[in-house]
Amino acid sequence: FRERITEKVDAVILGMHARIDNPELAEAKKKNIPIYSYPEFVYEQAKNQKRVAVCGSHGKTTTTSMIMHLLLHHQKDFDYLVGASLDGFENMVRLSDAPVIILEGDEYLSSPIDRRPKFLHYKADICILTGIAWDHINVFPTFEEYVHQFELLLDSLAENAQLIYFEEDEHIREIVKKTRKDIGLIPYGTPDYRIKEGAWYFEGKTPLKIFGEHNLQNLRAAAMCGVLLGLSQNQVETAMATFAGARRRLQHLGGNKDCDVFLDFAHSPSKVKATTEAVKKRFPSRKVTAILELHTFSSLNKAFITEYKNTLAAADEALVFYSEHTLEMKRLPALEKSFVHSTFNHPNLIVETEKDALQSYLEHFETQNTTLLLMSSGNFRGLNVLDLLNI
């Protein structure tokens, strides 16, 4: 609607869904109206605040949510930008004059006319780096190019910033060696834990509502950040015990005494592997069935899909689903089921491309002594899994 862009408009905020030839964008350029990408705009609102950016190939949303939960639990005033709904928060973004802002720092492009990763705009005072695993092949065609974006991230941090980084990641260890001398380095690893009657205990003493080693790693990073923001260790541990997770991050959809169903946003290889392993460790005596929908450009790309080898190994049975419609929408060539089957290298794998076939599978799914894990950044073509399972 080109007519909406008038001299009365102070600025245009450009998201990734607009095309470069968008008529409103063209009119804004013609009238010399300031144009901001979304992260640029957020920085303009937050430049006088202490900025915390949570970055990495995985765990960003969960770790950001954990920090938000810690601060909310202890009634601290803060702003935020996060990629999932969270109990206690009406919206997924808040911009005010609070002293601190917690930002989920995405490495994807800022806008159609700003090809820089979003996280470069934030100039973080505290940065968390959770891990580096290749993703977004359509933008970063090689792993080396992808890793370079995180080198740029460290260069972009504010003067005397603090970097909390996962030291068990070899790629992070390498780029940290080249970090500016003024940046404070705070490494973390997988904390000690124990599992008793299905509950996970953080460092053996704090029972949690969440589970999985990857979540414990996220929790360790969030706890360290909480201390940097002024919370005591005791305050951190008190709040950790009440964190129930973010929407679509190992979210418990429902179940009964025989079967539990979980939903996770996992779509990249590292996320799929970590999530599947977490569920199997949580339910070691049950049959774990993992259903993964390939929905992103990277996951449907033949040049990238080999990265998924053995990622479903922890599941007793697995099904990989993708649709020809999604391939067409992303303008990708056909993907042979036999190729996908061989790529995942799982002995009990089914590959389906038709919605009706997936629906039939779910309708006949045997729920006795089973845990079902659903993983997708899509929605399984709109299927209501719980209704189909009669749970």
Tab-separated table of C-alpha atoms in Angstrom:
chain	number	residue	atom	x	y	z
A	1	PHE	CA	0.000	0.000	0.000
A	2	ARG	CA	2.300	2.675	-1.340
A	3	GLU	CA	-0.161	5.411	-0.303
A	4	ARG	CA	0.486	4.667	3.383
A	5	ILE	CA	4.041	5.974	3.110
A	6	THR	CA	3.654	9.735	3.523
A	7	GLU	CA	5.823	12.561	4.869
A	8	LYS	CA	4.034	12.067	8.226
A	9	VAL	CA	5.818	8.730	8.697
A	10	ASP	CA	8.850	9.069	10.989
A	11	ALA	CA	10.474	5.793	10.009
A	12	VAL	CA	9.879	2.446	8.302
A	13	ILE	CA	10.845	-0.808	10.043
A	14	LEU	CA	11.661	-3.489	7.513
A	15	GLY	CA	11.210	-7.168	8.339
A	16	MET	CA	12.536	-10.213	6.503
A	17	HIS	CA	9.176	-11.100	4.929
A	18	ALA	CA	9.134	-8.033	2.670
A	19	ARG	CA	10.768	-8.420	-0.725
A	20	ILE	CA	13.420	-6.001	-1.930
A	21	ASP	CA	10.996	-4.604	-4.541
A	22	ASN	CA	8.181	-3.982	-2.021
A	23	PRO	CA	6.157	-0.885	-3.101
A	24	GLU	CA	6.095	0.618	0.412
A	25	LEU	CA	9.848	0.211	0.698
A	26	ALA	CA	10.340	1.864	-2.692
A	27	GLU	CA	8.173	4.806	-1.623
A	28	ALA	CA	10.086	5.206	1.651
A	29	LYS	CA	13.355	5.349	-0.282
A	30	LYS	CA	11.889	7.859	-2.723
A	31	LYS	CA	10.766	10.148	0.139
A	32	ASN	CA	14.072	9.699	2.051
A	33	ILE	CA	12.239	8.342	5.103
A	34	PRO	CA	14.613	6.584	7.542
A	35	ILE	CA	14.504	2.797	7.110
A	36	TYR	CA	15.494	0.481	9.952
A	37	SER	CA	15.780	-3.267	10.032
A	38	TYR	CA	14.027	-4.729	13.072
A	39	PRO	CA	17.289	-5.284	15.037
A	40	GLU	CA	18.497	-1.784	14.132
A	41	PHE	CA	15.279	-0.324	15.510
A	42	VAL	CA	15.558	-2.379	18.693
A	43	TYR	CA	19.129	-1.137	19.194
A	44	GLU	CA	17.996	2.466	18.806
A	45	GLN	CA	15.537	1.890	21.654
A	46	ALA	CA	18.097	0.014	23.764
A	47	LYS	CA	21.369	1.903	23.230
A	48	ASN	CA	21.228	3.461	26.714
A	49	GLN	CA	20.458	0.137	28.416
A	50	LYS	CA	22.725	-2.729	29.466
A	51	ARG	CA	22.290	-5.116	26.536
A	52	VAL	CA	22.445	-8.893	26.988
A	53	ALA	CA	22.518	-10.890	23.723
A	54	VAL	CA	22.043	-14.671	23.712
A	55	CYS	CA	23.610	-16.073	20.541
A	56	GLY	CA	24.514	-19.432	19.023
A	57	SER	CA	23.195	-22.050	16.624
A	58	HIS	CA	21.015	-23.655	19.273
A	59	GLY	CA	19.551	-22.902	22.690
A	60	LYS	CA	19.020	-19.170	22.086
A	61	THR	CA	15.301	-19.049	22.826
A	62	THR	CA	15.502	-21.339	25.842
A	63	THR	CA	18.486	-19.553	27.399
A	64	THR	CA	16.895	-16.139	26.793
A	65	SER	CA	13.679	-17.407	28.382
A	66	MET	CA	15.596	-18.724	31.376
A	67	ILE	CA	17.245	-15.347	32.019
A	68	MET	CA	13.878	-13.623	31.675
A	69	HIS	CA	12.393	-16.077	34.162
A	70	LEU	CA	15.202	-15.472	36.667
A	71	LEU	CA	14.681	-11.704	36.523
A	72	LEU	CA	10.873	-11.913	36.616
A	73	HIS	CA	10.956	-14.317	39.555
A	74	HIS	CA	12.921	-11.754	41.573
A	75	GLN	CA	10.855	-8.794	40.318
A	76	LYS	CA	13.642	-7.075	38.390
A	77	ASP	CA	12.703	-4.468	35.775
A	78	PHE	CA	13.916	-5.375	32.292
A	79	ASP	CA	13.052	-5.311	28.604
A	80	TYR	CA	13.328	-8.281	26.280
A	81	LEU	CA	13.098	-9.718	22.795
A	82	VAL	CA	12.542	-13.489	22.559
A	83	GLY	CA	11.388	-15.947	19.906
A	84	ALA	CA	8.753	-17.914	21.838
A	85	SER	CA	5.827	-17.446	24.196
A	86	LEU	CA	6.657	-17.797	27.877
A	87	ASP	CA	4.474	-18.069	30.977
A	88	GLY	CA	4.348	-14.769	32.846
A	89	PHE	CA	4.936	-12.645	29.746
A	90	GLU	CA	2.083	-11.188	27.716
A	91	ASN	CA	4.220	-10.459	24.643
A	92	MET	CA	7.449	-11.677	23.056
A	93	VAL	CA	8.982	-8.173	23.105
A	94	ARG	CA	9.028	-5.271	25.553
A	95	LEU	CA	10.699	-1.899	24.941
A	96	SER	CA	10.663	0.665	27.757
A	97	ASP	CA	13.188	2.602	29.840
A	98	ALA	CA	14.189	-0.405	31.984
A	99	PRO	CA	17.908	-0.560	32.881
A	100	VAL	CA	18.495	-3.907	31.130
A	101	ILE	CA	17.309	-5.593	27.919
A	102	ILE	CA	17.610	-9.338	27.214
A	103	LEU	CA	17.887	-10.037	23.469
A	104	GLU	CA	17.709	-13.300	21.564
A	105	GLY	CA	20.538	-12.746	19.084
A	106	ASP	CA	19.802	-14.370	15.735
A	107	GLU	CA	22.522	-14.904	13.125
A	108	TYR	CA	20.058	-14.713	10.244
A	109	LEU	CA	19.886	-11.672	7.930
A	110	SER	CA	18.564	-8.366	9.290
A	111	SER	CA	16.422	-7.401	6.298
A	112	PRO	CA	16.258	-7.718	2.500
A	113	ILE	CA	18.463	-4.619	2.176
A	114	ASP	CA	20.700	-5.362	5.182
A	115	ARG	CA	22.484	-8.677	4.674
A	116	ARG	CA	24.233	-8.593	8.048
A	117	PRO	CA	23.252	-11.004	10.853
A	118	LYS	CA	20.782	-9.507	13.306
A	119	PHE	CA	23.072	-9.970	16.286
A	120	LEU	CA	25.704	-7.576	14.912
A	121	HIS	CA	23.407	-4.620	15.597
A	122	TYR	CA	23.064	-5.141	19.343
A	123	LYS	CA	26.641	-4.288	20.467
A	124	ALA	CA	26.068	-6.388	23.540
A	125	ASP	CA	27.529	-5.624	26.977
A	126	ILE	CA	27.003	-9.273	27.965
A	127	CYS	CA	27.028	-11.936	25.263
A	128	ILE	CA	26.233	-15.631	25.674
A	129	LEU	CA	27.502	-17.983	22.962
A	130	THR	CA	25.899	-21.438	23.264
A	131	GLY	CA	27.337	-23.359	20.322
A	132	ILE	CA	28.163	-23.264	16.629
A	133	ALA	CA	26.650	-25.808	14.215
A	134	TRP	CA	26.130	-25.058	10.526
A	135	ASP	CA	22.713	-23.712	9.557
A	136	HIS	CA	21.095	-21.341	7.005
A	137	ILE	CA	22.828	-22.839	3.969
A	138	ASN	CA	20.868	-20.466	1.708
A	139	VAL	CA	22.734	-17.513	3.239
A	140	PHE	CA	25.981	-19.119	4.426
A	141	PRO	CA	26.821	-21.748	1.777
A	142	THR	CA	29.931	-23.007	3.601
A	143	PHE	CA	30.560	-23.832	7.232
A	144	GLU	CA	33.566	-21.518	7.260
A	145	GLU	CA	31.405	-18.601	6.159
A	146	TYR	CA	28.868	-19.447	8.859
A	147	VAL	CA	31.539	-19.554	11.596
A	148	HIS	CA	32.876	-16.190	10.383
A	149	GLN	CA	29.593	-14.536	11.397
A	150	PHE	CA	30.348	-15.420	15.021
A	151	GLU	CA	33.835	-13.943	14.684
A	152	LEU	CA	32.127	-10.748	13.535
A	153	LEU	CA	29.802	-11.018	16.531
A	154	LEU	CA	32.699	-10.969	18.989
A	155	ASP	CA	34.188	-7.986	17.163
A	156	SER	CA	30.837	-6.170	17.484
A	157	LEU	CA	30.582	-6.411	21.284
A	158	ALA	CA	30.634	-3.259	23.391
A	159	GLU	CA	33.856	-2.082	24.978
A	160	ASN	CA	34.782	-4.201	28.042
A	161	ALA	CA	31.919	-6.614	27.309
A	162	GLN	CA	31.563	-9.959	29.095
A	163	LEU	CA	31.453	-13.154	26.995
A	164	ILE	CA	29.878	-16.260	28.539
A	165	TYR	CA	30.769	-19.133	26.195
A	166	PHE	CA	30.309	-22.906	26.019
A	167	GLU	CA	33.866	-24.177	26.288
A	168	GLU	CA	33.025	-27.727	25.164
A	169	ASP	CA	32.405	-26.442	21.608
A	170	GLU	CA	35.633	-26.676	19.590
A	171	HIS	CA	34.564	-23.996	17.116
A	172	ILE	CA	33.831	-21.521	19.895
A	173	ARG	CA	37.183	-22.285	21.513
A	174	GLU	CA	38.930	-21.397	18.253
A	175	ILE	CA	37.226	-18.054	17.698
A	176	VAL	CA	37.559	-17.063	21.372
A	177	LYS	CA	41.353	-17.280	20.953
A	178	LYS	CA	41.078	-14.275	18.617
A	179	THR	CA	38.814	-12.211	20.879
A	180	ARG	CA	39.672	-8.605	21.710
A	181	LYS	CA	41.757	-8.155	24.871
A	182	ASP	CA	39.170	-5.911	26.551
A	183	ILE	CA	36.486	-8.622	26.534
A	184	GLY	CA	36.081	-10.625	29.742
A	185	LEU	CA	35.939	-14.366	29.071
A	186	ILE	CA	33.656	-16.570	31.200
A	187	PRO	CA	33.636	-20.240	30.093
A	188	TYR	CA	31.019	-22.808	31.110
A	189	GLY	CA	30.425	-26.478	30.455
A	190	THR	CA	27.868	-29.180	31.173
A	191	PRO	CA	27.056	-28.981	34.897
A	192	ASP	CA	26.974	-32.002	37.180
A	193	TYR	CA	23.515	-33.510	37.470
A	194	ARG	CA	21.655	-36.602	38.581
A	195	ILE	CA	18.373	-38.170	37.552
A	196	LYS	CA	16.046	-39.589	40.174
A	197	GLU	CA	12.580	-40.987	39.377
A	198	GLY	CA	12.538	-39.080	36.099
A	199	ALA	CA	13.462	-35.705	37.633
A	200	TRP	CA	16.731	-33.980	36.703
A	201	TYR	CA	18.700	-32.338	39.506
A	202	PHE	CA	20.935	-29.382	38.657
A	203	GLU	CA	24.374	-29.990	40.203
A	204	GLY	CA	22.757	-32.778	42.164
A	205	LYS	CA	20.681	-30.605	44.478
A	206	THR	CA	18.058	-28.503	42.669
A	207	PRO	CA	15.136	-30.481	41.134
A	208	LEU	CA	14.080	-29.067	37.781
A	209	LYS	CA	10.925	-29.045	35.694
A	210	ILE	CA	13.014	-29.312	32.505
A	211	PHE	CA	15.342	-32.091	31.352
A	212	GLY	CA	18.147	-32.839	28.919
A	213	GLU	CA	21.881	-32.112	29.011
A	214	HIS	CA	21.451	-29.335	26.448
A	215	ASN	CA	18.951	-27.633	28.760
A	216	LEU	CA	21.313	-27.961	31.711
A	217	GLN	CA	24.002	-26.277	29.619
A	218	ASN	CA	21.554	-23.480	28.791
A	219	LEU	CA	20.675	-23.198	32.465
A	220	ARG	CA	24.325	-22.908	33.459
A	221	ALA	CA	24.785	-20.001	31.000
A	222	ALA	CA	21.594	-18.303	32.200
A	223	ALA	CA	22.657	-18.676	35.834
A	224	MET	CA	26.043	-17.069	35.152
A	225	CYS	CA	24.307	-14.219	33.381
A	226	GLY	CA	21.917	-13.794	36.308
A	227	VAL	CA	24.871	-13.358	38.661
A	228	LEU	CA	26.409	-10.740	36.340
A	229	LEU	CA	23.075	-8.901	36.471
A	230	GLY	CA	23.158	-8.744	40.252
A	231	LEU	CA	21.373	-11.875	41.460
A	232	SER	CA	22.894	-14.028	44.193
A	233	GLN	CA	23.630	-17.707	43.600
A	234	ASN	CA	20.823	-18.575	46.011
A	235	GLN	CA	18.364	-16.359	44.104
A	236	VAL	CA	19.362	-18.046	40.856
A	237	GLU	CA	18.855	-21.563	42.229
A	238	THR	CA	15.480	-20.644	43.757
A	239	ALA	CA	14.186	-19.383	40.419
A	240	MET	CA	15.679	-22.236	38.357
A	241	ALA	CA	13.502	-24.802	40.104
A	242	THR	CA	10.334	-23.098	38.842
A	243	PHE	CA	11.271	-22.705	35.169
A	244	ALA	CA	8.894	-24.851	33.100
A	245	GLY	CA	10.264	-24.097	29.634
A	246	ALA	CA	9.277	-22.059	26.611
A	247	ARG	CA	6.544	-22.931	24.144
A	248	ARG	CA	7.626	-25.556	21.576
A	249	ARG	CA	10.867	-26.263	23.428
A	250	LEU	CA	10.399	-29.822	24.718
A	251	GLN	CA	6.829	-28.764	25.460
A	252	HIS	CA	4.707	-31.501	27.009
A	253	LEU	CA	1.607	-31.592	24.801
A	254	GLY	CA	-0.224	-34.263	26.736
A	255	GLY	CA	-0.373	-37.923	27.511
A	256	ASN	CA	-1.595	-40.630	29.844
A	257	LYS	CA	-0.061	-43.366	31.997
A	258	ASP	CA	1.118	-45.205	28.875
A	259	CYS	CA	2.290	-42.402	26.591
A	260	ASP	CA	3.677	-38.848	26.707
A	261	VAL	CA	3.868	-36.511	23.718
A	262	PHE	CA	6.450	-33.731	23.441
A	263	LEU	CA	6.809	-30.988	20.838
A	264	ASP	CA	10.084	-29.264	20.037
A	265	PHE	CA	11.123	-26.594	17.540
A	266	ALA	CA	14.227	-28.664	16.722
A	267	HIS	CA	14.996	-28.587	13.017
A	268	SER	CA	18.772	-28.271	12.567
A	269	PRO	CA	20.935	-31.403	12.991
A	270	SER	CA	22.471	-30.402	16.334
A	271	LYS	CA	19.052	-29.597	17.808
A	272	VAL	CA	17.477	-32.828	16.538
A	273	LYS	CA	20.278	-34.923	18.006
A	274	ALA	CA	20.296	-33.194	21.414
A	275	THR	CA	16.518	-33.247	21.774
A	276	THR	CA	16.155	-36.907	20.812
A	277	GLU	CA	18.918	-37.944	23.215
A	278	ALA	CA	17.324	-35.919	26.023
A	279	VAL	CA	13.969	-37.647	25.624
A	280	LYS	CA	15.519	-41.116	25.526
A	281	LYS	CA	17.518	-40.397	28.672
A	282	ARG	CA	14.363	-39.076	30.346
A	283	PHE	CA	12.386	-42.244	29.417
A	284	PRO	CA	15.015	-45.024	29.194
A	285	SER	CA	12.581	-47.903	29.736
A	286	ARG	CA	10.058	-46.736	27.134
A	287	LYS	CA	10.048	-47.019	23.372
A	288	VAL	CA	10.865	-43.542	22.046
A	289	THR	CA	9.453	-42.637	18.643
A	290	ALA	CA	10.710	-39.462	16.985
A	291	ILE	CA	8.832	-37.745	14.158
A	292	LEU	CA	10.811	-35.042	12.395
A	293	GLU	CA	9.369	-32.673	9.801
A	294	LEU	CA	11.905	-31.271	7.348
A	295	HIS	CA	10.606	-27.767	6.771
A	296	THR	CA	13.489	-25.271	6.492
A	297	PHE	CA	15.440	-24.414	3.352
A	298	SER	CA	18.574	-26.025	4.787
A	299	SER	CA	16.899	-29.257	5.903
A	300	LEU	CA	15.346	-29.770	2.455
A	301	ASN	CA	18.549	-29.032	0.578
A	302	LYS	CA	20.352	-32.063	-0.797
A	303	ALA	CA	23.726	-30.415	-0.213
A	304	PHE	CA	22.981	-30.022	3.520
A	305	ILE	CA	20.786	-32.959	4.466
A	306	THR	CA	23.767	-35.295	4.926
A	307	GLU	CA	24.449	-33.331	8.149
A	308	TYR	CA	21.507	-35.272	9.675
A	309	LYS	CA	23.322	-38.614	9.673
A	310	ASN	CA	22.741	-40.438	13.002
A	311	THR	CA	20.876	-37.480	14.563
A	312	LEU	CA	17.877	-39.741	15.333
A	313	ALA	CA	20.006	-42.623	16.626
A	314	ALA	CA	18.693	-42.320	20.205
A	315	ALA	CA	15.111	-43.013	19.062
A	316	ASP	CA	13.909	-46.608	18.905
A	317	GLU	CA	11.714	-45.763	15.922
A	318	ALA	CA	11.710	-42.684	13.703
A	319	LEU	CA	9.681	-41.082	10.957
A	320	VAL	CA	10.876	-38.244	8.720
A	321	PHE	CA	8.171	-36.219	7.006
A	322	TYR	CA	8.421	-33.544	4.336
A	323	SER	CA	6.001	-32.349	1.695
A	324	GLU	CA	6.368	-31.663	-1.983
A	325	HIS	CA	4.322	-28.512	-1.404
A	326	THR	CA	7.039	-27.121	0.905
A	327	LEU	CA	9.727	-27.965	-1.643
A	328	GLU	CA	7.763	-26.088	-4.304
A	329	MET	CA	7.224	-23.069	-2.018
A	330	LYS	CA	10.959	-22.874	-1.354
A	331	ARG	CA	11.702	-23.460	-5.059
A	332	LEU	CA	13.812	-26.504	-4.296
A	333	PRO	CA	14.217	-29.588	-6.522
A	334	ALA	CA	12.494	-32.866	-5.696
A	335	LEU	CA	13.959	-34.904	-2.855
A	336	GLU	CA	13.915	-38.687	-3.227
A	337	LYS	CA	12.599	-40.638	-0.261
A	338	SER	CA	15.321	-43.262	-0.735
A	339	PHE	CA	18.024	-40.585	-0.446
A	340	VAL	CA	16.516	-39.197	2.751
A	341	HIS	CA	16.188	-42.709	4.182
A	342	SER	CA	19.832	-43.548	3.550
A	343	THR	CA	21.027	-40.168	4.817
A	344	PHE	CA	19.591	-40.522	8.327
A	345	ASN	CA	21.122	-43.976	8.744
A	346	HIS	CA	18.480	-45.280	11.155
A	347	PRO	CA	17.496	-48.985	11.196
A	348	ASN	CA	13.812	-48.322	12.004
A	349	LEU	CA	13.098	-45.283	9.876
A	350	ILE	CA	10.015	-44.465	7.794
A	351	VAL	CA	10.018	-41.588	5.310
A	352	GLU	CA	6.693	-40.025	4.295
A	353	THR	CA	5.862	-37.127	1.982
A	354	GLU	CA	2.052	-37.236	1.995
A	355	LYS	CA	-0.076	-35.690	4.730
A	356	ASP	CA	-2.565	-38.564	4.489
A	357	ALA	CA	0.203	-41.103	5.084
A	358	LEU	CA	1.375	-39.250	8.199
A	359	GLN	CA	-2.196	-39.006	9.433
A	360	SER	CA	-2.704	-42.748	8.956
A	361	TYR	CA	0.544	-43.476	10.808
A	362	LEU	CA	-0.601	-41.409	13.785
A	363	GLU	CA	-4.101	-42.908	13.797
A	364	HIS	CA	-2.613	-46.404	14.042
A	365	PHE	CA	0.219	-45.460	16.393
A	366	GLU	CA	0.633	-47.880	19.296
A	367	THR	CA	0.855	-45.775	22.472
A	368	GLN	CA	1.568	-48.566	24.962
A	369	ASN	CA	4.711	-47.741	27.013
A	370	THR	CA	5.774	-45.103	24.469
A	371	THR	CA	7.075	-41.550	24.338
A	372	LEU	CA	6.399	-39.634	21.135
A	373	LEU	CA	8.675	-36.729	20.215
A	374	LEU	CA	7.521	-34.314	17.516
A	375	MET	CA	10.168	-32.015	16.023
A	376	SER	CA	9.458	-29.289	13.485
A	377	SER	CA	9.699	-25.585	12.724
A	378	GLY	CA	6.442	-26.082	10.779
A	379	ASN	CA	3.134	-27.643	11.826
A	380	PHE	CA	2.966	-31.077	10.151
A	381	ARG	CA	0.612	-29.629	7.525
A	382	GLY	CA	-1.901	-28.690	10.225
A	383	LEU	CA	-2.453	-32.142	11.707
A	384	ASN	CA	-3.690	-32.286	15.323
A	385	VAL	CA	-1.545	-35.072	16.687
A	386	LEU	CA	-3.281	-35.510	20.044
A	387	ASP	CA	-6.693	-35.909	18.406
A	388	LEU	CA	-5.283	-38.517	16.028
A	389	LEU	CA	-3.692	-40.429	18.910
A	390	ASN	CA	-6.881	-40.277	21.006
A	391	ILE	CA	-4.892	-39.092	24.031
